[in-house]
Structures are given as C-alpha cells and as structure tokens.
Tab-separated table of C-alpha atoms and ligand atoms in Angstrom:
chain	number	residue	atom	x	y	z
F	1	MET	CA	93.515	82.243	109.768
F	2	LEU	CA	95.938	80.983	107.140
F	3	PHE	CA	95.713	82.145	103.527
F	4	LYS	CA	95.367	78.565	102.377
F	5	GLU	CA	92.229	78.230	104.501
F	6	LEU	CA	90.571	80.922	102.398
F	7	ASN	CA	88.764	79.743	99.333
F	8	ILE	CA	91.618	80.689	97.013
F	9	THR	CA	93.277	78.799	94.203
F	10	ALA	CA	96.757	77.340	93.836
F	11	PRO	CA	98.244	80.147	91.701
F	12	LEU	CA	97.439	82.681	94.419
F	13	ILE	CA	98.576	80.435	97.259
F	14	ASN	CA	101.861	79.851	95.470
F	15	ALA	CA	102.375	83.558	94.864
F	16	LEU	CA	101.664	84.280	98.544
F	17	ASP	CA	104.121	81.542	99.492
F	18	ASP	CA	106.779	83.185	97.347
F	19	LEU	CA	106.118	86.439	99.184
F	20	GLY	CA	106.470	84.641	102.493
F	21	TYR	CA	102.933	85.503	103.624
F	22	LYS	CA	101.106	82.734	105.447
F	23	GLU	CA	98.536	84.285	107.710
F	24	CYS	CA	95.745	86.724	106.833
F	25	THR	CA	95.368	89.958	108.718
F	26	PRO	CA	91.907	90.458	110.325
F	27	ILE	CA	90.628	92.774	107.575
F	28	GLN	CA	91.759	90.283	104.931
F	29	GLU	CA	89.896	87.480	106.642
F	30	LYS	CA	86.714	89.508	107.105
F	31	ALA	CA	86.595	91.194	103.698
F	32	PHE	CA	87.225	88.084	101.638
F	33	PRO	CA	83.744	86.471	101.821
F	34	VAL	CA	82.025	89.838	101.425
F	35	VAL	CA	83.852	90.723	98.226
F	36	MET	CA	83.271	87.177	96.966
F	37	SER	CA	79.521	87.560	97.568
F	38	GLY	CA	79.341	90.290	94.955
F	39	ASN	CA	77.667	92.784	97.282
F	40	ASP	CA	78.905	96.311	97.693
F	41	MET	CA	81.360	96.685	100.533
F	42	VAL	CA	82.785	99.408	102.732
F	43	GLY	CA	85.942	98.453	104.614
F	44	VAL	CA	87.238	100.594	107.445
F	45	ALA	CA	90.599	99.811	108.969
F	46	GLN	CA	93.637	101.784	109.972
F	47	THR	CA	96.677	102.150	107.780
F	48	GLY	CA	99.046	99.223	107.773
F	49	THR	CA	96.360	96.620	108.412
F	50	GLY	CA	96.695	95.010	104.978
F	51	LYS	CA	93.728	96.478	103.127
F	52	THR	CA	95.300	96.044	99.697
F	53	PHE	CA	95.264	92.240	99.794
F	54	ALA	CA	91.862	92.394	101.456
F	55	TYR	CA	90.353	93.366	98.114
F	56	LEU	CA	92.969	91.991	95.742
F	57	LEU	CA	92.701	88.379	96.863
F	58	PRO	CA	88.952	87.898	96.356
F	59	ILE	CA	89.042	89.916	93.128
F	60	LEU	CA	91.910	87.904	91.674
F	61	ARG	CA	90.295	84.689	92.895
F	62	GLN	CA	87.305	85.464	90.687
F	63	MET	CA	89.151	86.664	87.600
F	64	LYS	CA	89.138	84.577	84.507
F	65	PHE	CA	91.520	84.657	81.608
F	66	SER	CA	90.075	86.780	78.802
F	67	LYS	CA	90.132	85.454	75.236
F	68	ASP	CA	89.808	88.979	73.877
F	69	PRO	CA	93.247	89.995	72.502
F	70	HIS	CA	92.590	93.626	73.526
F	71	PRO	CA	90.404	93.333	76.612
F	72	LYS	CA	88.823	96.373	78.182
F	73	PRO	CA	89.382	96.638	81.939
F	74	ARG	CA	86.984	94.574	84.028
F	75	VAL	CA	88.391	95.684	87.334
F	76	LEU	CA	89.119	99.322	88.077
F	77	ILE	CA	91.080	100.372	91.157
F	78	VAL	CA	91.390	104.062	91.969
F	79	GLN	CA	94.043	105.379	94.352
F	80	PRO	CA	94.755	108.938	95.573
F	81	THR	CA	98.433	109.168	94.578
F	82	ARG	CA	100.789	108.016	91.860
F	83	GLU	CA	102.938	106.230	94.397
F	84	LEU	CA	100.008	104.145	95.540
F	85	VAL	CA	98.973	103.372	91.975
F	86	ILE	CA	102.456	102.088	91.242
F	87	GLN	CA	102.643	100.185	94.484
F	88	VAL	CA	99.278	98.461	94.071
F	89	ALA	CA	100.053	97.566	90.464
F	90	GLU	CA	103.274	95.992	91.722
F	91	GLU	CA	101.393	94.027	94.365
F	92	ILE	CA	99.019	92.738	91.694
F	93	ASN	CA	101.950	91.702	89.541
F	94	LYS	CA	103.426	89.798	92.453
F	95	LEU	CA	100.135	88.076	93.243
F	96	THR	CA	99.440	87.162	89.624
F	97	LYS	CA	102.886	85.694	89.007
F	98	TYR	CA	101.233	82.358	88.134
F	99	MET	CA	98.218	83.817	86.363
F	100	ASN	CA	97.807	85.251	82.916
F	101	LEU	CA	96.375	88.708	83.535
F	102	HIS	CA	97.261	92.146	82.214
F	103	VAL	CA	97.598	94.907	84.722
F	104	GLY	CA	98.081	98.564	83.861
F	105	ALA	CA	98.932	101.598	85.956
F	106	ILE	CA	98.051	105.100	84.803
F	107	TYR	CA	98.765	108.331	86.630
F	108	GLY	CA	99.534	111.971	85.972
F	109	GLY	CA	102.988	113.446	85.553
F	110	ALA	CA	104.089	110.664	83.220
F	111	ASN	CA	103.990	110.226	79.465
F	112	ILE	CA	100.332	109.923	78.476
F	113	ASN	CA	101.061	108.327	75.098
F	114	LYS	CA	102.743	105.333	76.670
F	115	GLN	CA	99.751	104.945	78.948
F	116	LYS	CA	97.411	105.207	75.969
F	117	ASP	CA	99.300	102.367	74.286
F	118	LEU	CA	98.962	100.341	77.438
F	119	VAL	CA	95.206	100.824	77.456
F	120	TYR	CA	94.932	100.206	73.742
F	121	ASN	CA	96.834	96.919	73.967
F	122	GLY	CA	94.309	95.674	76.451
F	123	LEU	CA	94.052	95.336	80.202
F	124	ASP	CA	92.201	93.127	82.633
F	125	ILE	CA	92.866	95.307	85.647
F	126	LEU	CA	93.434	99.028	85.603
F	127	VAL	CA	94.911	100.964	88.534
F	128	SER	CA	94.700	104.730	88.286
F	129	THR	CA	94.637	108.104	89.968
F	130	PRO	CA	91.291	109.919	89.572
F	131	GLY	CA	92.641	112.799	87.482
F	132	ARG	CA	94.435	110.781	84.829
F	133	LEU	CA	91.521	108.387	84.593
F	134	VAL	CA	89.100	111.202	83.794
F	135	ASP	CA	91.551	112.627	81.232
F	136	MET	CA	91.933	109.286	79.496
F	137	THR	CA	88.212	108.584	79.329
F	138	SER	CA	87.479	112.030	77.913
F	139	THR	CA	89.784	111.355	74.958
F	140	GLY	CA	87.769	108.202	74.252
F	141	ILE	CA	90.840	105.982	74.358
F	142	LEU	CA	89.728	104.410	77.603
F	143	ARG	CA	86.252	102.982	77.993
F	144	LEU	CA	84.891	101.809	81.304
F	145	ASN	CA	81.802	99.970	80.093
F	146	ASN	CA	83.240	96.555	80.948
F	147	VAL	CA	84.109	97.369	84.531
F	148	HIS	CA	82.171	95.131	86.878
F	149	GLN	CA	84.250	95.614	90.003
F	150	PHE	CA	85.197	99.080	91.131
F	151	VAL	CA	87.581	99.680	94.038
F	152	LEU	CA	87.940	103.082	95.656
F	153	ASP	CA	90.929	102.801	97.947
F	154	GLU	CA	91.982	105.365	100.572
F	155	VAL	CA	88.819	107.248	99.754
F	156	ASP	CA	89.029	109.632	102.706
F	157	GLU	CA	92.385	110.792	101.406
F	158	MET	CA	90.996	111.261	97.911
F	159	LEU	CA	88.222	113.443	99.240
F	160	ASN	CA	90.644	115.390	101.438
F	161	SER	CA	92.768	116.026	98.354
F	162	GLY	CA	89.786	117.505	96.535
F	163	PHE	CA	89.050	114.640	94.139
F	164	ARG	CA	85.312	114.530	94.848
F	165	HIS	CA	84.403	115.850	91.426
F	166	GLN	CA	86.594	113.342	89.580
F	167	ILE	CA	85.285	110.473	91.690
F	168	THR	CA	81.640	111.268	91.036
F	169	ASN	CA	82.539	111.715	87.385
F	170	ILE	CA	84.023	108.220	87.287
F	171	LEU	CA	81.102	106.719	89.192
F	172	GLU	CA	78.702	108.218	86.659
F	173	MET	CA	80.641	106.656	83.783
F	174	LEU	CA	80.634	103.130	85.163
F	175	PRO	CA	78.054	100.545	84.135
F	176	LYS	CA	75.024	100.420	86.434
F	177	LYS	CA	75.551	96.768	87.167
F	178	ARG	CA	78.764	96.558	89.101
F	179	GLN	CA	80.209	95.818	92.506
F	180	ASN	CA	81.495	98.793	94.487
F	181	ILE	CA	84.261	98.190	96.980
F	182	MET	CA	85.556	100.994	99.154
F	183	PHE	CA	88.379	101.124	101.633
F	184	SER	CA	89.133	103.934	103.979
F	185	ALA	CA	91.150	104.438	107.136
F	186	THR	CA	88.496	106.771	108.478
F	187	LEU	CA	84.809	107.287	107.852
F	188	ASN	CA	83.826	110.916	107.768
F	189	ARG	CA	80.741	112.698	106.556
F	190	ASP	CA	82.029	113.185	103.023
F	191	VAL	CA	82.741	109.486	102.678
F	192	ALA	CA	79.327	108.628	104.084
F	193	ASN	CA	77.658	110.916	101.519
F	194	LEU	CA	79.413	109.193	98.670
F	195	ILE	CA	78.304	105.787	99.937
F	196	GLU	CA	74.738	106.940	100.312
F	197	VAL	CA	74.485	108.213	96.762
F	198	TYR	CA	76.416	105.578	94.823
F	199	PHE	CA	76.517	102.367	96.822
F	200	ASN	CA	73.843	99.715	96.946
F	201	SER	CA	73.248	98.704	100.604
F	202	PRO	CA	76.907	97.948	101.196
F	203	GLU	CA	78.097	95.539	103.812
F	204	ARG	CA	80.387	97.207	106.281
F	205	VAL	CA	83.574	95.473	107.362
F	206	GLU	CA	85.279	97.236	110.185
F	207	ILE	CA	88.369	96.491	112.198
F	208	ALA	CA	88.681	98.337	115.505
F	209	ARG	CA	86.997	101.617	116.273
F	210	HIS	CA	87.476	104.279	113.701
F	211	GLY	CA	90.265	106.644	114.525
F	212	THR	CA	91.917	104.519	117.191
F	213	PRO	CA	95.668	104.504	116.848
F	214	LEU	CA	97.405	101.301	116.043
F	215	GLU	CA	98.382	99.538	119.201
F	216	ASN	CA	101.958	99.023	118.180
F	217	ILE	CA	102.651	102.718	117.792
F	218	SER	CA	103.755	104.519	120.920
F	219	GLN	CA	102.846	108.167	120.783
F	220	SER	CA	104.249	111.208	122.542
F	221	ALA	CA	104.151	114.976	122.186
F	222	TYR	CA	106.386	117.897	123.095
F	223	MET	CA	104.751	121.243	123.761
F	224	VAL	CA	107.118	123.737	122.143
F	225	PRO	CA	106.834	127.536	122.337
F	226	ASN	CA	107.801	128.477	118.779
F	227	TYR	CA	109.189	127.472	115.415
F	228	TYR	CA	112.884	127.947	116.089
F	229	THR	CA	112.690	125.978	119.313
F	230	LYS	CA	111.105	123.203	117.308
F	231	VAL	CA	114.068	123.282	114.939
F	232	ASN	CA	116.458	123.025	117.904
F	233	LEU	CA	114.458	120.189	119.435
F	234	LEU	CA	114.245	118.306	116.162
F	235	LYS	CA	118.004	118.506	115.654
F	236	ASN	CA	118.494	117.266	119.211
F	237	LEU	CA	116.181	114.300	118.682
F	238	LEU	CA	117.683	113.372	115.335
F	239	HIS	CA	121.187	113.220	116.782
F	240	ASN	CA	120.134	110.023	118.534
F	241	SER	CA	121.032	107.979	115.473
F	242	ASP	CA	121.185	104.700	117.393
F	243	GLU	CA	117.465	104.709	118.035
F	244	LEU	CA	116.169	106.876	115.209
F	245	THR	CA	117.393	104.732	112.358
F	246	LYS	CA	114.578	105.365	109.866
F	247	VAL	CA	112.700	108.574	110.423
F	248	VAL	CA	110.009	110.428	108.518
F	249	VAL	CA	109.579	114.070	109.481
F	250	PHE	CA	106.210	115.432	108.395
F	251	VAL	CA	105.587	119.035	107.475
F	252	ALA	CA	102.306	120.375	106.134
F	253	ARG	CA	103.623	122.427	103.241
F	254	LYS	CA	106.200	122.037	100.497
F	255	ARG	CA	107.804	125.386	101.182
F	256	TRP	CA	108.257	124.505	104.837
F	257	ALA	CA	109.660	121.105	103.961
F	258	ASP	CA	112.385	122.723	101.873
F	259	ARG	CA	113.048	125.275	104.575
F	260	LEU	CA	113.368	122.633	107.255
F	261	TYR	CA	115.708	120.663	105.022
F	262	ASP	CA	118.010	123.692	104.841
F	263	PHE	CA	117.950	124.049	108.619
F	264	LEU	CA	118.816	120.393	109.151
F	265	LEU	CA	121.708	120.605	106.710
F	266	GLU	CA	123.329	122.988	109.188
F	267	GLU	CA	124.005	119.980	111.415
F	268	PHE	CA	123.461	116.863	109.363
F	269	ASP	CA	125.055	115.425	106.299
F	270	GLU	CA	123.443	115.666	102.891
F	271	GLU	CA	123.896	111.905	102.646
F	272	GLU	CA	121.626	111.441	105.622
F	273	ILE	CA	118.551	113.467	104.693
F	274	ASP	CA	116.205	113.723	101.758
F	275	VAL	CA	113.102	115.792	101.175
F	276	LEU	CA	109.994	114.670	99.340
F	277	HIS	CA	106.952	116.605	98.210
F	278	SER	CA	104.672	116.969	95.230
F	279	ASN	CA	106.867	119.553	93.488
F	280	LYS	CA	109.503	116.907	92.945
F	281	SER	CA	109.381	114.943	89.713
F	282	GLN	CA	107.771	111.541	89.653
F	283	ASN	CA	111.140	109.846	89.118
F	284	TYR	CA	112.677	111.717	91.977
F	285	ARG	CA	109.846	110.703	94.285
F	286	ILE	CA	110.072	107.032	93.415
F	287	GLN	CA	113.840	107.019	93.790
F	288	ALA	CA	113.714	108.930	97.048
F	289	ILE	CA	111.342	106.379	98.570
F	290	GLN	CA	113.489	103.526	97.304
F	291	LYS	CA	116.651	105.045	98.700
F	292	PHE	CA	114.970	105.641	102.007
F	293	GLU	CA	113.671	102.088	102.055
F	294	GLN	CA	117.129	100.716	101.337
F	295	GLY	CA	118.562	102.801	104.157
F	296	GLU	CA	120.625	105.167	102.029
F	297	TYR	CA	118.968	108.065	103.804
F	298	ARG	CA	118.181	107.928	107.488
F	299	ILE	CA	115.833	110.905	107.538
F	300	LEU	CA	113.080	111.747	105.096
F	301	ILE	CA	111.213	115.041	105.251
F	302	ALA	CA	107.792	114.686	103.641
F	303	THR	CA	104.468	116.467	103.217
F	304	ASP	CA	101.051	114.980	103.966
F	305	VAL	CA	100.038	114.765	100.331
F	306	ILE	CA	102.476	111.968	99.680
F	307	ALA	CA	102.214	110.351	103.110
F	308	ARG	CA	100.284	107.340	101.909
F	309	GLY	CA	102.718	106.522	99.156
F	310	ILE	CA	105.359	105.780	101.734
F	311	ASP	CA	104.980	102.090	102.388
F	312	VAL	CA	108.364	101.413	103.880
F	313	ASP	CA	108.955	98.753	106.468
F	314	ASP	CA	110.960	99.397	109.599
F	315	ILE	CA	110.269	103.108	109.940
F	316	THR	CA	111.300	103.579	113.559
F	317	HIS	CA	109.961	107.089	114.109
F	318	VAL	CA	107.413	109.425	112.622
F	319	ILE	CA	107.929	113.006	113.726
F	320	SER	CA	105.156	115.529	113.150
F	321	PHE	CA	107.091	118.753	112.948
F	322	ASP	CA	103.790	120.545	112.814
F	323	THR	CA	100.433	119.370	114.075
F	324	PRO	CA	97.895	118.664	111.329
F	325	ASP	CA	94.651	120.627	111.505
F	326	TYR	CA	92.788	117.632	110.084
F	327	PRO	CA	93.016	114.792	112.604
F	328	GLU	CA	92.868	112.231	109.800
F	329	ASN	CA	96.215	113.470	108.532
F	330	TYR	CA	97.776	112.748	111.891
F	331	ILE	CA	96.439	109.200	111.811
F	332	HIS	CA	97.917	108.710	108.375
F	333	ARG	CA	101.239	110.150	109.383
F	334	ILE	CA	101.653	107.853	112.361
F	335	GLY	CA	100.413	104.932	110.269
F	336	ARG	CA	103.727	105.079	108.378
F	337	THR	CA	105.343	103.386	111.347
F	338	GLY	CA	104.270	100.325	113.310
F	339	ARG	CA	103.397	98.576	110.048
F	340	ALA	CA	102.856	94.841	109.853
F	341	GLU	CA	103.089	94.200	113.591
F	342	LYS	CA	106.336	96.069	114.131
F	343	LYS	CA	106.752	98.604	116.924
F	344	GLY	CA	106.998	102.256	116.012
F	345	LYS	CA	107.173	105.629	117.676
F	346	SER	CA	105.341	108.816	116.893
F	347	ILE	CA	106.582	112.155	118.183
F	348	ALA	CA	104.566	115.331	117.717
F	349	LEU	CA	106.042	118.800	118.138
F	350	VAL	CA	103.149	120.999	119.155
F	351	SER	CA	103.399	124.758	119.373
F	352	LYS	CA	101.165	126.862	121.538
F	353	ILE	CA	98.932	127.772	118.648
F	354	GLU	CA	98.574	124.150	117.606
F	355	THR	CA	97.321	122.803	120.919
F	356	GLU	CA	93.785	123.027	119.586
F	357	TYR	CA	94.675	120.698	116.712
F	358	LEU	CA	96.167	118.216	119.131
F	359	GLU	CA	92.956	118.287	121.156
F	360	ASP	CA	90.960	117.486	118.030
F	361	ILE	CA	93.280	114.590	117.280
F	362	GLU	CA	92.993	113.252	120.813
F	363	GLU	CA	89.233	113.555	120.674
F	364	MET	CA	89.098	111.578	117.461
F	365	MET	CA	91.392	108.851	118.784
F	366	GLN	CA	89.776	108.886	122.218
F	367	TYR	CA	93.306	108.842	123.518
F	368	GLU	CA	95.422	111.426	125.257
F	369	VAL	CA	98.902	111.587	123.800
F	370	PRO	CA	101.498	111.555	126.630
F	371	LYS	CA	103.403	114.848	126.855
F	372	ILE	CA	107.148	114.901	127.466
F	373	ASP	CA	109.375	117.720	128.641
F	374	ILE	CA	111.808	119.323	126.264
F	375	PRO	CA	115.330	118.059	127.102
F	376	ARG	CA	117.397	120.589	129.029
F	377	ASP	CA	120.130	120.828	126.465
F	378	VAL	CA	117.682	122.111	123.850
F	379	GLU	CA	117.975	125.851	123.516
F	380	ILE	CA	114.652	127.637	123.848
F	381	SER	CA	114.762	130.193	121.099
F	382	GLU	CA	113.391	133.666	121.584
F	383	GLN	CA	113.469	134.333	117.903
F	384	LEU	CA	110.008	134.550	116.407
F	385	LEU	CA	108.758	134.202	112.895
F	386	GLU	CA	107.015	137.239	111.470
F	387	ALA	CA	103.705	135.441	111.793
F	388	GLU	CA	104.404	134.486	115.380
F	389	LYS	CA	105.394	138.057	116.184
F	390	GLU	CA	102.385	139.667	114.596
F	391	ASN	CA	99.732	137.721	116.345
F	392	THR	CA	100.611	134.471	117.943
F	393	ASN	CA	97.052	133.837	118.968
F	394	GLN	CA	95.470	133.872	115.576
F	395	GLN	CA	98.185	132.962	113.203
F	396	ASN	CA	99.676	129.661	112.611
F	397	TYR	CA	103.206	129.775	111.336
F	398	ILE	CA	102.675	126.887	108.998
F	399	GLY	CA	99.785	128.374	107.138
F	400	ASN	CA	99.170	131.560	105.363
F	401	LEU	CA	96.522	133.646	106.973
F	402	LYS	CA	94.044	133.416	104.146
F	403	ASP	CA	93.991	129.658	104.108
F	404	ARG	CA	93.207	129.417	107.752
F	405	GLU	CA	90.798	132.250	108.367
F	406	GLY	CA	88.018	129.863	109.222
F	407	ARG	CA	90.114	128.039	111.753
F	408	GLY	CA	91.324	131.263	113.321
F	409	ASP	CA	87.807	132.391	114.054
F	410	ALA	CA	86.827	129.068	115.515
F	411	PHE	CA	89.847	129.213	117.764
F	412	HIS	CA	88.685	132.499	119.218
F	413	GLU	CA	85.136	131.423	119.684
F	414	LYS	CA	86.281	128.380	121.522
F	415	LYS	CA	88.560	130.327	123.811
F	416	ALA	CA	85.684	132.556	124.823
F	417	LYS	CA	83.502	129.535	125.372
F	418	ASN	CA	86.112	127.812	127.523
F	419	GLN	CA	86.296	130.853	129.750
F	420	LYS	CA	82.586	130.759	130.233
F	421	GLU	CA	82.683	127.090	130.956
F	422	ASN	CA	85.316	127.596	133.581
F	423	LEU	CA	83.103	130.083	135.327
F	424	GLY	CA	80.107	127.834	134.939
F	425	GLY	CA	81.615	125.185	137.140
F	426	PRO	CA	83.477	121.950	136.776
F	427	GLY	CA	82.463	118.701	135.230
F	428	ARG	CA	80.954	120.036	132.054
F	429	ARG	CA	81.940	118.178	128.977
F	430	LYS	CA	83.330	119.897	125.963
F	431	PRO	CA	80.525	120.083	123.398
F	432	LYS	CA	81.136	117.989	120.318
F	433	LYS	CA	82.243	120.213	117.529
F	434	THR	CA	81.007	119.897	114.011
F	435	ARG	CA	83.862	120.738	111.793
F	436	PRO	CA	84.006	121.027	108.024
F	437	ILE	CA	85.734	117.961	106.687
F	438	ASN	CA	87.842	119.750	104.149
F	439	ARG	CA	88.386	123.147	102.701
F	440	ALA	CA	86.377	122.491	99.584
F	441	ALA	CA	83.392	121.522	101.720
F	442	GLN	CA	84.029	124.497	103.912
F	443	ARG	CA	83.959	126.830	100.939
F	444	LYS	CA	80.857	125.233	99.539
F	445	ARG	CA	79.085	125.562	102.818
F	446	SER	CA	79.959	129.216	103.193
F	447	GLN	CA	78.846	129.880	99.630
F	448	LYS	CA	75.550	128.222	100.377
F	449	SER	CA	74.981	130.226	103.506
F	450	LYS	CA	75.638	133.417	101.541
F	451	LYS	CA	72.948	132.569	99.014
S	1	ADP	P1	96.889	99.442	104.335
S	1	ADP	O1	96.389	99.645	102.937
S	1	ADP	O2	95.863	98.904	105.251
S	1	ADP	O3	97.550	100.670	104.885
S	1	ADP	P2	98.760	97.622	103.093
S	1	ADP	O4	97.798	96.786	102.359
S	1	ADP	O5	99.522	98.646	102.324
S	1	ADP	O6	98.039	98.344	104.325
S	1	ADP	O7	99.756	96.640	103.887
S	1	ADP	C1	100.736	97.122	104.778
S	1	ADP	C2	101.992	96.255	104.715
S	1	ADP	O8	101.734	94.949	105.271
S	1	ADP	C3	102.504	96.013	103.317
S	1	ADP	O9	103.903	96.121	103.326
S	1	ADP	C4	102.065	94.596	102.987
S	1	ADP	O10	102.902	93.998	102.046
S	1	ADP	C5	102.099	93.928	104.347
S	1	ADP	N1	101.123	92.832	104.479
S	1	ADP	C6	99.859	92.830	104.009
S	1	ADP	N2	99.219	91.674	104.330
S	1	ADP	C7	100.101	90.935	105.019
S	1	ADP	C8	100.045	89.633	105.642
S	1	ADP	N3	98.924	88.900	105.610
S	1	ADP	N4	101.139	89.193	106.279
S	1	ADP	C9	102.247	89.964	106.329
S	1	ADP	N5	102.381	91.176	105.779
S	1	ADP	C10	101.328	91.672	105.130
S	2	MG	MG1	96.066	101.025	101.567
C-alpha cells in the first residue's frame, strides 16, 4: 500500500516524498486505522519493521495547530534510551516539515535547565526517557494533564532495563481519558501485565509470530570452547574486511566491551574500531553512532543497553561475542542488521557454558541457528579465564557469580533432568520452562516466596 493511499494530508505526504518513502510497511498499514479510531492499541512487530512511523503518521494526521502560545504536551512518547528519544524527535521534525508543531526531546545526562526552558516555552509533542520525565514532573515544571495520546515504544526493553516503576508512575499521572498506544518487539509476561492493568481493551496489531527472526537476516553460530579462542576467532572473522564492511560486535557488559576493544587493537587500527556503552558521555555516544553510520569506523563494539539506539542502515554483520541470557536481547541485537529490506548476517560466538542460552533463543524463535566449524587457521587457546578455570560448569565468564546465581542453579537442575530424560527413552519433548523475565522480577519473586 502506498502512503498516499492512507487517509493522510498533503503536508505529511509531501514530507514523506522528501524522505523518498512511498510505500508503507505492513505494520504501518495495519496500525494506521487502529490509532485513528482512538482505541487503545498494542503493536507487536520485530525491530526494523517501521514501527515509529506506524504511530507517528496517524498521530500527526490528527494533530491540530494549537493557539496557546505555551501549549502543554498533548502527545507523549516514551522511549527506553536517549538515543531513541533523539532519533524519534528527529523523525517527527522531518515528518512535520510542512506543519507548525513544536516537538521537544528530554532525556537524562543532558542539561536539565535547557530542557526546562523547552517545556516552559510550550510543546505539542514531547518525547522522553522514563527517568527524566518523572524528574521533570516532580519539579512541577512539566504537567501531563493535557496528554490525550500516550505512546510507550520499545516497552519490552524498558521493562528489561528496570523502568517498570517509572512507567507505572507516569501512567498514574496521565489523565484518565486518553489513548494508550504501545509498541514492542516481543510480548512477554511483564508487558502483558502492564496492558492488563492500564490499557482499555486494546486492539492488537501483530506482524509475524512473536520472536521469529527477520527473514532477511541469515544467522549462524560458532561453538567455541573458551574466551580466548573467541578473541582469536573474532579477529579472524574481522580480517575479512571485504565482506564485513559495517559490523557491530555485541558484548553484555561495559567492562568486557572495553577489554575486547583492547584485544582488537592488538591487530586492528584505532581508526577502524570504536566502542560504545552507557559509561560514555551522551555526546560521545551520538558522535560514535554518526561516525559509524558515515563509515568512519568499520567496527563498533557495543553493549545491549544501547542496542536499540543504533539505527544505522547497511550494517552488514552483527556479531554476538557472548550469547545473551535473555533471548529478547538476541533478537534486538540481530535486528540491527537486515533493516528496511536489506540483507544482513548474524554470527553468534557461543561458549560451552552458553549453549543453554542459545537453546532458549532457538526455542523462542522456533528456529535452529545453523552451526559452523571454527576455521582451521584460528588458534584454539588453552588459556582460561579465572572464572573458566574455577568452575566452567557453573560460571559464565561474562557475568559475575552473584548476578547469575539463579541461572547457575537452573543450569544444574536442567542437566540432571536431561540425564533422566535420556534414560527415560527417546521422543520426549523438553518441558516448557517458565523463566523470570528480568532480574527485578526474579528478585521480587524470590522475596515473595521468602515471606
Ligand atoms: P522499528 O521501530 O520497527 O525497529 P523503525 O521505525 O526504527 O523500526 O524503522 C527502521 C528503519 O526503516 C528506519 O531507518 C526508517 O527510517 C526506515 N523506514 C521506516 N518506514 C519505512 C518505509 N515505509 N519505507 C522505507 N523505509 C522505512
Ligand atoms: Mg522502534
């Protein structure tokens, strides 16, 4: 379906023309009439399917110029990261090129006074991270009583990042009469709970089965014995600079991102690689993404927390240096490539102790990732990390022991169960696991059971 076939007005059509966009993506086509109807909506679609315009177009279509010289926001859009706030605000500015609307972006880690001025001067649409939004409302400078459309974007990521409290706080502050619009790449139990409590019989708009990988991403995995062999393998892969022209290497933790960066500098040029995580300043992060987008750096090492802020076209490869213990994170990592109908490759480096995580991911996607052999010229290292030496069965080198105690136990239980199953005869299906969605929920649950 073409954009001009949607019930949208000339200013939006012209802005879309300027952007060179003609045809809607499926989620954009499906969500448009639902948002226009004024009913609550829950949209589920994988990353890179065009969810941003799916809510922006119908919202902007309905917006009227405000005569109030200092309008209070009528549309509130909440995003999990600063990068996404900035990006969505930019998209709104592009789409409203021929409209007279004020858009503001507020987020942590930047001068709050400037943002206060922005709010004070008046806004039609406000885009924010949950934390800064709560801070601004508590000072009284920002009032949400005019908001009649509320968008929670990437809500699964917000809940994974521990923003539940801020989100419920915001929901409680909003006027009763409003339209709730939610977008998520995955629907998990936490998301479902939020919908149940705060949404009013929402209409669900879904594209493809939840958790299925994008079809234009080809996935593969290497089973690697230990950390140092992974480093050797990664270096080997990255040397293929003809094919790997724009690569994101994901690592779970900041400390490990920096460490890996140092290892790669042993063989690669500083001009080729950058590293990005939440300890870096806001300016640094924005510049790093820009430089990567413009091709100044070929390789970007990044942590999961900022994964969704990376909306860069033409990423050829996403390499998971470690295997995420939350399958959703894997989906978001690989969603950085294969965007907007382009082909992309995902390569996972899976150590022995991470095979369980890969199984969880495969179960969620209902897809078995093809395994490839480690190239012969990659040296298999015998060197072990302290954690790998101490107890390779229980400990994961990427985590500290405390953080992962729960997982460690589950791993053992499952091993014992598998043995039993093997004795019990073939053909028995693996029982479906119920797994805590995030650590906060996990903690809460264990506190409850102690009571
Ligand atoms: P999601 O939120 O689903 O991950 P985005 O809304 O960020 O995806 O869109 C992914 C990319 O596709 C962006 O670069 C966006 O500009 C582009 N895009 C969105 N809609 C269209 C369209 N109809 N035609 C072409 N490109 C589009
Ligand atoms: Mg999005």
